[in-house]
């Protein structure tokens, strides 16, 4: 297992801070997570292309799907990122388990990508 980051058990969520619904989702997560929200560092990807590239994240992909860096420095994307994030909050752990199920995952992935694509097209930010 790789060594833990300096921040210990904290995960880093790379999110689109220019997106109103993404900011709303962040606030909702923090409310539902309670004290577990202290274990999440939120990083707005806006204007951070070089930092993203240094982490192995394509800036265009960062707009199209969530990326989360775990406490070991491993970057997870899309539903894996959501499952990791949700697994940190006691109220959301069942949802993390649900989105990881083999029958649910492919359907949810397609739906997720469709929603993100529509949001980016609507706001004129589609890469």
Short mmCIF file of N, CA and C in Angstrom, two decimals, residues 46-115:
data_model
loop_
_atom_site.label_atom_id
_atom_site.label_comp_id
_atom_site.label_asym_id
_atom_site.label_seq_id
_atom_site.Cartn_x
_atom_site.Cartn_y
_atom_site.Cartn_z
N UNK A 46 -11.17 24.95 -11.45
CA UNK A 46 -11.12 26.12 -12.31
C UNK A 46 -9.72 26.73 -12.30
N UNK A 47 -9.09 26.80 -13.47
CA UNK A 47 -7.77 27.40 -13.61
C UNK A 47 -6.63 26.58 -13.03
N UNK A 48 -6.84 25.31 -12.80
CA UNK A 48 -5.81 24.45 -12.19
C UNK A 48 -5.35 23.33 -13.12
N UNK A 49 -5.31 23.62 -14.40
CA UNK A 49 -4.97 22.58 -15.37
C UNK A 49 -3.62 21.91 -15.07
N UNK A 50 -2.62 22.70 -14.72
CA UNK A 50 -1.29 22.13 -14.47
C UNK A 50 -1.29 21.23 -13.23
N UNK A 51 -1.99 21.65 -12.18
CA UNK A 51 -2.08 20.82 -10.98
C UNK A 51 -2.80 19.50 -11.29
N UNK A 52 -3.87 19.60 -12.08
CA UNK A 52 -4.60 18.39 -12.47
C UNK A 52 -3.70 17.45 -13.27
N UNK A 53 -2.98 18.00 -14.25
CA UNK A 53 -2.09 17.18 -15.07
C UNK A 53 -1.02 16.52 -14.22
N UNK A 54 -0.51 17.24 -13.23
CA UNK A 54 0.51 16.68 -12.33
C UNK A 54 -0.03 15.49 -11.54
N UNK A 55 -1.34 15.48 -11.31
CA UNK A 55 -1.99 14.37 -10.60
C UNK A 55 -2.41 13.25 -11.56
N UNK A 56 -2.18 13.47 -12.87
CA UNK A 56 -2.59 12.48 -13.86
C UNK A 56 -4.04 12.61 -14.29
N UNK A 57 -4.63 13.79 -14.06
CA UNK A 57 -6.03 14.03 -14.40
C UNK A 57 -6.08 14.93 -15.63
N UNK A 58 -6.73 14.48 -16.67
CA UNK A 58 -6.94 15.30 -17.86
C UNK A 58 -7.93 16.41 -17.49
N UNK A 59 -7.57 17.69 -17.67
CA UNK A 59 -8.48 18.78 -17.31
C UNK A 59 -9.85 18.68 -17.98
N UNK A 60 -9.91 18.19 -19.21
CA UNK A 60 -11.21 18.02 -19.88
C UNK A 60 -12.02 16.93 -19.18
N UNK A 61 -11.36 15.85 -18.80
CA UNK A 61 -12.05 14.77 -18.09
C UNK A 61 -12.52 15.25 -16.71
N UNK A 62 -11.75 16.18 -16.11
CA UNK A 62 -12.13 16.70 -14.80
C UNK A 62 -13.45 17.47 -14.86
N UNK A 63 -13.74 18.06 -16.01
CA UNK A 63 -15.02 18.74 -16.19
C UNK A 63 -16.17 17.75 -16.37
N UNK A 64 -15.84 16.58 -16.91
CA UNK A 64 -16.88 15.63 -17.29
C UNK A 64 -17.17 14.56 -16.23
N UNK A 65 -16.29 14.43 -15.26
CA UNK A 65 -16.54 13.45 -14.20
C UNK A 65 -15.77 13.82 -12.94
N UNK A 66 -16.31 13.42 -11.82
CA UNK A 66 -15.70 13.71 -10.53
C UNK A 66 -14.41 12.92 -10.38
N UNK A 67 -13.41 13.55 -9.76
CA UNK A 67 -12.15 12.89 -9.42
C UNK A 67 -11.89 13.11 -7.93
N UNK A 68 -11.47 12.04 -7.25
CA UNK A 68 -11.17 12.10 -5.82
C UNK A 68 -9.83 11.42 -5.59
N UNK A 69 -8.96 12.11 -4.88
CA UNK A 69 -7.67 11.54 -4.50
C UNK A 69 -7.80 10.99 -3.09
N UNK A 70 -7.51 9.70 -2.92
CA UNK A 70 -7.64 9.11 -1.59
C UNK A 70 -6.43 9.47 -0.72
N UNK A 71 -6.44 9.00 0.51
CA UNK A 71 -5.40 9.35 1.46
C UNK A 71 -4.04 8.78 1.09
N UNK A 72 -4.00 7.88 0.11
CA UNK A 72 -2.74 7.29 -0.33
C UNK A 72 -2.22 7.95 -1.61
N UNK A 73 -2.94 8.94 -2.11
CA UNK A 73 -2.52 9.64 -3.32
C UNK A 73 -3.04 9.02 -4.61
N UNK A 74 -3.90 8.02 -4.51
CA UNK A 74 -4.48 7.37 -5.69
C UNK A 74 -5.72 8.15 -6.11
N UNK A 75 -5.81 8.46 -7.41
CA UNK A 75 -6.94 9.22 -7.93
C UNK A 75 -8.00 8.26 -8.47
N UNK A 76 -9.24 8.46 -8.02
CA UNK A 76 -10.39 7.68 -8.46
C UNK A 76 -11.29 8.61 -9.26
N UNK A 77 -11.98 8.06 -10.26
CA UNK A 77 -12.85 8.91 -11.08
C UNK A 77 -14.23 8.30 -11.22
N UNK A 78 -15.13 9.13 -11.71
CA UNK A 78 -16.51 8.79 -12.00
C UNK A 78 -17.19 8.15 -10.79
N UNK A 79 -17.83 7.01 -10.96
CA UNK A 79 -18.59 6.40 -9.86
C UNK A 79 -17.70 5.89 -8.74
N UNK A 80 -16.47 5.49 -9.07
CA UNK A 80 -15.53 5.09 -8.02
C UNK A 80 -15.25 6.28 -7.10
N UNK A 81 -15.15 7.47 -7.69
CA UNK A 81 -14.92 8.69 -6.90
C UNK A 81 -16.12 8.98 -6.01
N UNK A 82 -17.32 8.86 -6.56
CA UNK A 82 -18.52 9.09 -5.77
C UNK A 82 -18.63 8.06 -4.64
N UNK A 83 -18.36 6.81 -4.94
CA UNK A 83 -18.44 5.77 -3.91
C UNK A 83 -17.46 6.04 -2.77
N UNK A 84 -16.24 6.46 -3.12
CA UNK A 84 -15.25 6.78 -2.10
C UNK A 84 -15.72 7.96 -1.25
N UNK A 85 -16.20 9.00 -1.90
CA UNK A 85 -16.68 10.18 -1.18
C UNK A 85 -17.86 9.84 -0.27
N UNK A 86 -18.82 9.12 -0.80
CA UNK A 86 -20.01 8.77 -0.02
C UNK A 86 -19.70 7.81 1.11
N UNK A 87 -18.72 6.95 0.92
CA UNK A 87 -18.40 5.97 1.96
C UNK A 87 -17.84 6.63 3.21
N UNK A 88 -17.43 7.89 3.10
CA UNK A 88 -16.91 8.63 4.25
C UNK A 88 -18.01 9.15 5.16
N UNK A 89 -19.22 9.28 4.64
CA UNK A 89 -20.33 9.85 5.40
C UNK A 89 -21.28 8.73 5.83
N UNK A 90 -21.48 8.54 7.12
CA UNK A 90 -22.33 7.45 7.59
C UNK A 90 -23.71 7.38 6.92
N UNK A 91 -24.35 8.52 6.72
CA UNK A 91 -25.67 8.52 6.08
C UNK A 91 -25.63 8.11 4.61
N UNK A 92 -24.48 8.28 3.98
CA UNK A 92 -24.38 8.00 2.55
C UNK A 92 -23.73 6.64 2.23
N UNK A 93 -23.23 5.95 3.24
CA UNK A 93 -22.57 4.65 3.01
C UNK A 93 -23.46 3.66 2.25
N UNK A 94 -24.75 3.56 2.58
CA UNK A 94 -25.59 2.63 1.81
C UNK A 94 -25.67 3.01 0.33
N UNK A 95 -25.69 4.29 0.04
CA UNK A 95 -25.72 4.75 -1.34
C UNK A 95 -24.40 4.42 -2.06
N UNK A 96 -23.29 4.55 -1.36
CA UNK A 96 -21.98 4.18 -1.92
C UNK A 96 -21.98 2.70 -2.31
N UNK A 97 -22.54 1.88 -1.45
CA UNK A 97 -22.63 0.44 -1.74
C UNK A 97 -23.53 0.21 -2.95
N UNK A 98 -24.67 0.89 -2.99
CA UNK A 98 -25.64 0.70 -4.06
C UNK A 98 -25.07 1.06 -5.43
N UNK A 99 -24.37 2.20 -5.53
CA UNK A 99 -23.87 2.61 -6.84
C UNK A 99 -22.71 1.74 -7.32
N UNK A 100 -22.18 0.91 -6.42
CA UNK A 100 -21.10 0.01 -6.80
C UNK A 100 -21.59 -1.35 -7.27
N UNK A 101 -22.88 -1.61 -7.16
CA UNK A 101 -23.41 -2.91 -7.57
C UNK A 101 -23.27 -3.11 -9.08
N UNK A 102 -22.88 -4.31 -9.51
CA UNK A 102 -22.65 -4.57 -10.94
C UNK A 102 -23.84 -4.28 -11.85
N UNK A 103 -25.05 -4.48 -11.39
CA UNK A 103 -26.20 -4.22 -12.25
C UNK A 103 -26.60 -2.74 -12.27
N UNK A 104 -26.31 -2.04 -11.21
CA UNK A 104 -26.68 -0.63 -11.09
C UNK A 104 -25.64 0.27 -11.75
N UNK A 105 -24.39 -0.08 -11.58
CA UNK A 105 -23.26 0.76 -12.00
C UNK A 105 -23.30 1.18 -13.48
N UNK A 106 -23.47 0.27 -14.44
CA UNK A 106 -23.45 0.69 -15.86
C UNK A 106 -24.59 1.64 -16.21
N UNK A 107 -25.76 1.36 -15.69
CA UNK A 107 -26.91 2.22 -15.96
C UNK A 107 -26.70 3.61 -15.35
N UNK A 108 -26.26 3.65 -14.12
CA UNK A 108 -26.02 4.91 -13.44
C UNK A 108 -24.90 5.70 -14.12
N UNK A 109 -23.89 4.99 -14.61
CA UNK A 109 -22.79 5.65 -15.31
C UNK A 109 -23.28 6.36 -16.57
N UNK A 110 -24.10 5.69 -17.35
CA UNK A 110 -24.64 6.31 -18.57
C UNK A 110 -25.50 7.52 -18.23
N UNK A 111 -26.34 7.39 -17.23
CA UNK A 111 -27.19 8.49 -16.80
C UNK A 111 -26.35 9.68 -16.32
N UNK A 112 -25.34 9.39 -15.53
CA UNK A 112 -24.44 10.41 -15.00
C UNK A 112 -23.77 11.18 -16.14
N UNK A 113 -23.22 10.46 -17.10
CA UNK A 113 -22.54 11.12 -18.22
C UNK A 113 -23.50 11.95 -19.07
N UNK A 114 -24.69 11.46 -19.25
CA UNK A 114 -25.70 12.21 -20.00
C UNK A 114 -26.04 13.52 -19.29
N UNK A 115 -26.22 13.46 -17.99
CA UNK A 115 -26.55 14.65 -17.21
C UNK A 115 -25.42 15.68 -17.27
#
